[in-house]
mmCIF file of C-alpha atoms in Angstrom:
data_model
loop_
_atom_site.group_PDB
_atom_site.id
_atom_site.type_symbol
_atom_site.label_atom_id
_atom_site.label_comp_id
_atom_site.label_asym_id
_atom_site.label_seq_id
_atom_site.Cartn_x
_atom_site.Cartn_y
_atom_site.Cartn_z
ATOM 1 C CA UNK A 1 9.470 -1.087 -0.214
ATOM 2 C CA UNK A 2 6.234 0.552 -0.922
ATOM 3 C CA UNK A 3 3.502 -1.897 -2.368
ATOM 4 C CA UNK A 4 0.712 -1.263 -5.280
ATOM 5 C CA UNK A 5 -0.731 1.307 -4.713
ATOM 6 C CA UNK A 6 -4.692 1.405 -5.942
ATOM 7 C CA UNK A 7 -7.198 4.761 -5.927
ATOM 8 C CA UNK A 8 -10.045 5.499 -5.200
ATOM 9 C CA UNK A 9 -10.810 2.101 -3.242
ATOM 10 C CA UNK A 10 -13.957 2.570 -3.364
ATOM 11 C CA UNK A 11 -16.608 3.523 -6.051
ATOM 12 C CA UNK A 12 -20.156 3.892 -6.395
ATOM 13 C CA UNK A 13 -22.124 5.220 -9.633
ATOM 14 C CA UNK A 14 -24.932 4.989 -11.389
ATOM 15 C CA UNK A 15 -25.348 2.425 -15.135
ATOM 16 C CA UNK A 16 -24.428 4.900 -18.134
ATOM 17 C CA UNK A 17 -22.087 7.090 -16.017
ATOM 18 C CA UNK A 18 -17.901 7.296 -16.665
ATOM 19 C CA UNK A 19 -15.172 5.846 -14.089
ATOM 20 C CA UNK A 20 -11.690 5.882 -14.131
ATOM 21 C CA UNK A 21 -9.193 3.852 -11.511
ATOM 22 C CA UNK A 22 -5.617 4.579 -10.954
ATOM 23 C CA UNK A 23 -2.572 2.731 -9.964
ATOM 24 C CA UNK A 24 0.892 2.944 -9.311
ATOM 25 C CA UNK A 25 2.998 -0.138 -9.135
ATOM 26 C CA UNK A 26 5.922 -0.568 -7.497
ATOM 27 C CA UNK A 27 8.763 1.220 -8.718
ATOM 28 C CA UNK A 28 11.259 -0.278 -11.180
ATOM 29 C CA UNK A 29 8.299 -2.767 -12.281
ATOM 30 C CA UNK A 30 8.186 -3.135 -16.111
ATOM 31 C CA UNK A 31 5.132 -5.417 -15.943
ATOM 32 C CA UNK A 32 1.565 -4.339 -14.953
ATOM 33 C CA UNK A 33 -1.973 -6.116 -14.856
ATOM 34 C CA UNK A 34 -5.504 -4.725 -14.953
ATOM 35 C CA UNK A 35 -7.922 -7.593 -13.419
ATOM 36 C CA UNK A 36 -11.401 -7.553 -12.824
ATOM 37 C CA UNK A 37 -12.975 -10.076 -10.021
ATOM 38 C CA UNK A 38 -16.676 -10.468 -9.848
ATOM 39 C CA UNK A 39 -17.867 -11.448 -6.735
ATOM 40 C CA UNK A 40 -17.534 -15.400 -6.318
ATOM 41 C CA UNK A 41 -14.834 -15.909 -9.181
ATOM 42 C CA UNK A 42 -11.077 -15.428 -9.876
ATOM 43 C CA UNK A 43 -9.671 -12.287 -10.998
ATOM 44 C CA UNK A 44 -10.005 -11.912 -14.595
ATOM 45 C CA UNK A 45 -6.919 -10.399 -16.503
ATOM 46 C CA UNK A 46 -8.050 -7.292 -18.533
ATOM 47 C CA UNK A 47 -4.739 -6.367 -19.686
ATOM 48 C CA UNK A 48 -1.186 -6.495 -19.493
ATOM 49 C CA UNK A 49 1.442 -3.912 -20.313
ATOM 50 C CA UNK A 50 5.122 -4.213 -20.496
ATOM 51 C CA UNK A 51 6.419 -0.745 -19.911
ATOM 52 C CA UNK A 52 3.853 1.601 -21.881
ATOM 53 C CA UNK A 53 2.770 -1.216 -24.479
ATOM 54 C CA UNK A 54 0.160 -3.487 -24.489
ATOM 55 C CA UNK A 55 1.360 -7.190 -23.983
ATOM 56 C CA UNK A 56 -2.158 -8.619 -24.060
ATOM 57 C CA UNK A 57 -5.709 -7.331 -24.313
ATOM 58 C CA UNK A 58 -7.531 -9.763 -25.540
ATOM 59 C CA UNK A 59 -10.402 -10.114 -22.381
ATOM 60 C CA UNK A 60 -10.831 -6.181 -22.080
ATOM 61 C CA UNK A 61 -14.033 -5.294 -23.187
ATOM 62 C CA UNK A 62 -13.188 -2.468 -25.780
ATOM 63 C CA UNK A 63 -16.055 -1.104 -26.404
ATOM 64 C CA UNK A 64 -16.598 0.052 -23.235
ATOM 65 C CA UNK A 65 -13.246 0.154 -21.382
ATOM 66 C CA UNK A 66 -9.592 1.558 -22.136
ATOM 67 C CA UNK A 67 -6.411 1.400 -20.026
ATOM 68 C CA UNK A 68 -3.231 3.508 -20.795
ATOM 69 C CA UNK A 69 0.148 3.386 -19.261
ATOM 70 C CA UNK A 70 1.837 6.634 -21.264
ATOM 71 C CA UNK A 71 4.882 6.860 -19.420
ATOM 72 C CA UNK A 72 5.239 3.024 -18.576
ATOM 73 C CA UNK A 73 4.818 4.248 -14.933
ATOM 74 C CA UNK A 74 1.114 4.811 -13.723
ATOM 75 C CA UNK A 75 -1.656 3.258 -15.241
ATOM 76 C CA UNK A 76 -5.546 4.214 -15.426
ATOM 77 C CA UNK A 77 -8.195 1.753 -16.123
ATOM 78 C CA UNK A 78 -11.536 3.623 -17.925
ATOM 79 C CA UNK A 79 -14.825 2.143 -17.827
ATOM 80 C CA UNK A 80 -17.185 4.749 -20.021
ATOM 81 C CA UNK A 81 -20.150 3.876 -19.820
ATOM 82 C CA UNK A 82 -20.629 1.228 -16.854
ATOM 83 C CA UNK A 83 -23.214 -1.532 -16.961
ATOM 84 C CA UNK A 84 -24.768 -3.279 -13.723
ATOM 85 C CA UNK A 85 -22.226 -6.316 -14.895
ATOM 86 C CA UNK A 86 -19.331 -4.240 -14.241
ATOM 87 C CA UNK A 87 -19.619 -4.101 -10.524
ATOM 88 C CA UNK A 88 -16.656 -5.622 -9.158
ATOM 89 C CA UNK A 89 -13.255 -5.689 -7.754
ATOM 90 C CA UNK A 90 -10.689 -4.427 -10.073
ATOM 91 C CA UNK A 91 -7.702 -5.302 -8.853
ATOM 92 C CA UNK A 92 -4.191 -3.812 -10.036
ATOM 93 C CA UNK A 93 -0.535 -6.374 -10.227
ATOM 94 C CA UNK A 94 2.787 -5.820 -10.935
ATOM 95 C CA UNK A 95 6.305 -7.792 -11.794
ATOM 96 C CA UNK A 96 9.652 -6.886 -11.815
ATOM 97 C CA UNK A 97 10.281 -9.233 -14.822
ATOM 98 C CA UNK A 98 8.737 -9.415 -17.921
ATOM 99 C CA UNK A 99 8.982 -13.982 -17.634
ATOM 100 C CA UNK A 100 6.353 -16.114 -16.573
ATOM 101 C CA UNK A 101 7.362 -17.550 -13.145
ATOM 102 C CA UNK A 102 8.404 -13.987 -11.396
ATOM 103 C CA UNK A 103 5.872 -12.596 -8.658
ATOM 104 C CA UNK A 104 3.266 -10.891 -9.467
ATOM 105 C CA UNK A 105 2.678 -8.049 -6.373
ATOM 106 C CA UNK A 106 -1.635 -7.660 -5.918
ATOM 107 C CA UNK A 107 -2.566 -3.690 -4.937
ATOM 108 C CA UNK A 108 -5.772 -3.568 -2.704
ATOM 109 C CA UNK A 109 -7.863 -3.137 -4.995
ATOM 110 C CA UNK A 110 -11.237 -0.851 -5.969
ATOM 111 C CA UNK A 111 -14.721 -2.189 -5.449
ATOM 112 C CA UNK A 112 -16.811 -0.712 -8.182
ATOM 113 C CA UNK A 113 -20.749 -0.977 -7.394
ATOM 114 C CA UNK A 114 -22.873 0.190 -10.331
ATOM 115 C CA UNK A 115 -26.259 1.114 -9.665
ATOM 116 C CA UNK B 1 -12.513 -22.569 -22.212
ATOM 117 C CA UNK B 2 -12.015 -23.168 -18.474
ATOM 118 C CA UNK B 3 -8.121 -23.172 -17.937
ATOM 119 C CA UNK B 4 -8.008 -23.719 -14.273
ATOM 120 C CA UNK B 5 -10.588 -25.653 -11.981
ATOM 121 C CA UNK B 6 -10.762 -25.686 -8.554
ATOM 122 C CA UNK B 7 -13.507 -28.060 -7.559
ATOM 123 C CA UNK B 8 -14.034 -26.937 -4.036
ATOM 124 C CA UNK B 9 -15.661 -23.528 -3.329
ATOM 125 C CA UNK B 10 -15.393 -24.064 0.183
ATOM 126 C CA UNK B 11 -13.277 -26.407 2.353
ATOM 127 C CA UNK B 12 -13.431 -27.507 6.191
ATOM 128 C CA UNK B 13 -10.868 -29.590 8.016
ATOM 129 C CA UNK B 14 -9.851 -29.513 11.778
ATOM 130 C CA UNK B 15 -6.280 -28.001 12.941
ATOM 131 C CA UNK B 16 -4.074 -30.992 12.604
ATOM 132 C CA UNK B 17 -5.691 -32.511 9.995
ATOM 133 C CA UNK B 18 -4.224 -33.135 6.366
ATOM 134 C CA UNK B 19 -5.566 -30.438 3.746
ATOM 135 C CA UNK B 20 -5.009 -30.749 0.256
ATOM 136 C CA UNK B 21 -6.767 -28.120 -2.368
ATOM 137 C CA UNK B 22 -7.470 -29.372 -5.776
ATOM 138 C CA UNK B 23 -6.328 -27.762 -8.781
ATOM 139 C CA UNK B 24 -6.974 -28.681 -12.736
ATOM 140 C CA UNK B 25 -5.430 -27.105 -15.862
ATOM 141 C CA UNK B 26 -5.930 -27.224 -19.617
ATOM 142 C CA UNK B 27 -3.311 -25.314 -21.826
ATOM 143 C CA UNK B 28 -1.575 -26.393 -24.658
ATOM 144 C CA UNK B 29 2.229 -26.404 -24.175
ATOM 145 C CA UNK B 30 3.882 -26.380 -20.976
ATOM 146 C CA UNK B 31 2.112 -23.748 -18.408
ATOM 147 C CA UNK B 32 3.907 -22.129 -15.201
ATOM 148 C CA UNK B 33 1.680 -23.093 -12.336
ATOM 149 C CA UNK B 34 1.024 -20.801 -9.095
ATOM 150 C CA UNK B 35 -0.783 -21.123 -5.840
ATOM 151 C CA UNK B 36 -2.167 -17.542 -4.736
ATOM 152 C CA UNK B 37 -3.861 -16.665 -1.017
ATOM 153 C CA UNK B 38 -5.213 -14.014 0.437
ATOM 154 C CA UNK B 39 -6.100 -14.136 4.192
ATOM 155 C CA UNK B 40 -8.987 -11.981 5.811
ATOM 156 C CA UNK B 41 -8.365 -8.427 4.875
ATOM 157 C CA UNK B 42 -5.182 -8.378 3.252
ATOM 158 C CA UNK B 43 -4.219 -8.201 -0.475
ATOM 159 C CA UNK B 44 -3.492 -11.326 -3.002
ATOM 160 C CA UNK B 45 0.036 -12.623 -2.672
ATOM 161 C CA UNK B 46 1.825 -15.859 -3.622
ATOM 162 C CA UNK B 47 2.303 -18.598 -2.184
ATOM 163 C CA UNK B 48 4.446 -20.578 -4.151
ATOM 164 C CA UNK B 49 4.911 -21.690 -7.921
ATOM 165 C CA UNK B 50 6.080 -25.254 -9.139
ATOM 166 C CA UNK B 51 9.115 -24.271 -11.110
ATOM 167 C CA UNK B 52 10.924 -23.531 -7.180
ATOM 168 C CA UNK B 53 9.597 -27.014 -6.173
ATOM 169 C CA UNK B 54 9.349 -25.605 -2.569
ATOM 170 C CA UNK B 55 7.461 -25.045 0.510
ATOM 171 C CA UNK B 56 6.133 -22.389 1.852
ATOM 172 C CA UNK B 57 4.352 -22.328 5.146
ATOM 173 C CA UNK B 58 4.129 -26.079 5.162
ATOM 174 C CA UNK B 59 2.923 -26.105 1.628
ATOM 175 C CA UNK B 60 3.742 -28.080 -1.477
ATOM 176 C CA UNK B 61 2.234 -28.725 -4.750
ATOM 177 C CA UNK B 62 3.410 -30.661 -7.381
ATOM 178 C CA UNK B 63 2.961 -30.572 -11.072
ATOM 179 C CA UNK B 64 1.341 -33.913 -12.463
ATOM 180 C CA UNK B 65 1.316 -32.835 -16.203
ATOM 181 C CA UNK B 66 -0.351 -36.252 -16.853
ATOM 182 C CA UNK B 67 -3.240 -35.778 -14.950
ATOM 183 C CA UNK B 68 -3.182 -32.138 -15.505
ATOM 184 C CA UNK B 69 -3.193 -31.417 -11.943
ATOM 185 C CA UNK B 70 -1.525 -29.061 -9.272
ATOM 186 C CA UNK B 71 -2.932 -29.745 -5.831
ATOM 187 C CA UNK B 72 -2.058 -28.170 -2.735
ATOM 188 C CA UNK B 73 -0.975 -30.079 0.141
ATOM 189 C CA UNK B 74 -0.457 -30.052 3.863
ATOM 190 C CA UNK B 75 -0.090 -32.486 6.403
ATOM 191 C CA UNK B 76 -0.674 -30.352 9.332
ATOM 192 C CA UNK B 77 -3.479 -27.411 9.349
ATOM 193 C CA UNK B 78 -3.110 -24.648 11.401
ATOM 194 C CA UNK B 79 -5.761 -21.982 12.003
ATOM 195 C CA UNK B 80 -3.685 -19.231 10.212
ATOM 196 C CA UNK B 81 -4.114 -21.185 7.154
ATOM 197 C CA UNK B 82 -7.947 -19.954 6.839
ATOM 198 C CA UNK B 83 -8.083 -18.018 3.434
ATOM 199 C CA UNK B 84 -9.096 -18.325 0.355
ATOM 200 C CA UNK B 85 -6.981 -20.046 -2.271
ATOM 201 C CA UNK B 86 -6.104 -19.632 -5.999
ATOM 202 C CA UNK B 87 -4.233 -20.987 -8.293
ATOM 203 C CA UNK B 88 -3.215 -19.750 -11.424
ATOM 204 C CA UNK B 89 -1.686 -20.618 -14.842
ATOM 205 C CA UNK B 90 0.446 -18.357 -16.845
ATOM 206 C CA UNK B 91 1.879 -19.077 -20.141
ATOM 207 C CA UNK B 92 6.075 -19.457 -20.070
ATOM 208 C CA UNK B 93 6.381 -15.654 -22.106
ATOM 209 C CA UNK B 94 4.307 -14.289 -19.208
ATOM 210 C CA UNK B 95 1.245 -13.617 -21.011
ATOM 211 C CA UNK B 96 -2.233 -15.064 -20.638
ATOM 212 C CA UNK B 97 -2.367 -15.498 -17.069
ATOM 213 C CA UNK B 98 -5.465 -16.903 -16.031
ATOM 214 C CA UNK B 99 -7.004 -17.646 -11.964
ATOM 215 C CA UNK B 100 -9.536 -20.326 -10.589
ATOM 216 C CA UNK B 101 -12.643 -19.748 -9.089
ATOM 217 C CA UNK B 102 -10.933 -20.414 -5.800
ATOM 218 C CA UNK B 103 -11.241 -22.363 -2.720
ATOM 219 C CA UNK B 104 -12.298 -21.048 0.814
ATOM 220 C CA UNK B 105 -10.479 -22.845 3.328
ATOM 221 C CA UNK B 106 -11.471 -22.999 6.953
ATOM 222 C CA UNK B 107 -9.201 -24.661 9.601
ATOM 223 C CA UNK B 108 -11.300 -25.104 12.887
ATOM 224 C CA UNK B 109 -9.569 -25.537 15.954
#
């Protein structure tokens, strides 16, 4: 079985400039997670779909970022524009299950350094 | 507000040795609890959750919902065990799933 996959895995741009991320979870997973880890701390949930709507959102900066999963497959994570705070690890997650106690499946993650 | 503590940023003990990672919650209502790793150069994965009330690797953790608490134990570390730890707290829908600040562990041989 083919894990989460994560692209590009690495990223490096300048403050004020656009970036997107991509992922593709696992296939036949309903659930998917956007985190963001900062260098020192836990991963930070960003959002959370079920299928292609939003289950929770409430910790994504809006102003600055978006994330869409249109065809409750593949999922892009926007950042427009990036701040020096932004650098991080964003890290991608998906679950067969839509409950609380089912697996949640980590990809490998992008390391954003803003400049 | 903090959900989940972990006290220790980093954590020593010699193969053989006990180990036991310390984990804190705050939620209102009753929270599924998780213990997440990820060795050297591989990806986040779980390690095990309360509501299976089983071991993994040697692991256990148990839920003390009146101290709040969901430490990690083992009784014997091994040097595979190095890696950093999390644990995590979800809400029962699924929702709201929040991580520690983690805790480096180190087994030295």
């Amino acid at each position: 079985e083919a894990g989460v996959a994560q692209s590009p895995r690495y990223k490096i741009i300048e403050k004020r400039q656009s970036v997107a991320f991509w992922c593709n979870p696992i296939s036949g997973h309903a659930t998917l997670y956007w985190y963001q880890q900062i260098l020192g701390q836990g991963p930070k949930l960003l959002i959370q779909f079920q299928n292609n709507g939003v289950v929770d959102d409430s910790q994504l900066p809006k102003d600055r970022f978006s994330a869409e999963r249109l065809k409750g497959v593949d999922s892009t994570l926007k950042i427009q524009p990036a701040k020096l705070e932004d650098s991080a690890v964003y890290l991608c997650a998906s679950k067969l299950l839509a409950g609380g106690t089912d697996t949640q499946y980590f990809g490998p993650g992008t390391r954003l350094t803003v400049l | 507000a903090q959900r989940v503590t972990q006290p220790e940023k980093l954590l020593s003990v010699f193969k053989g040795a006990p180990v036991e990672l310390k984990c804190n919650y705050s939620y209102s209502g009753s929270p599924e609890l998780f213990w997440y790793v990820q060795y050297s150069r591989q990806r986040l994965q779980l390690l095990l959750r309360h509501i299976s009330r089983e071991s993994i690797k040697g692991f256990t953790a148990d839920l003390n919902k009146g101290e709040t608490s969901f430490h990690l134990k083992k009784p014997f570390a091994q040097e595979e065990d190095s890696a950093m730890y999390y644990c995590a707290l979800s809400g029962q829908a699924g929702n709201q799933f929040y991580f520690g600040t983690g805790t480096s562990l180190t087994v030295i041989p």
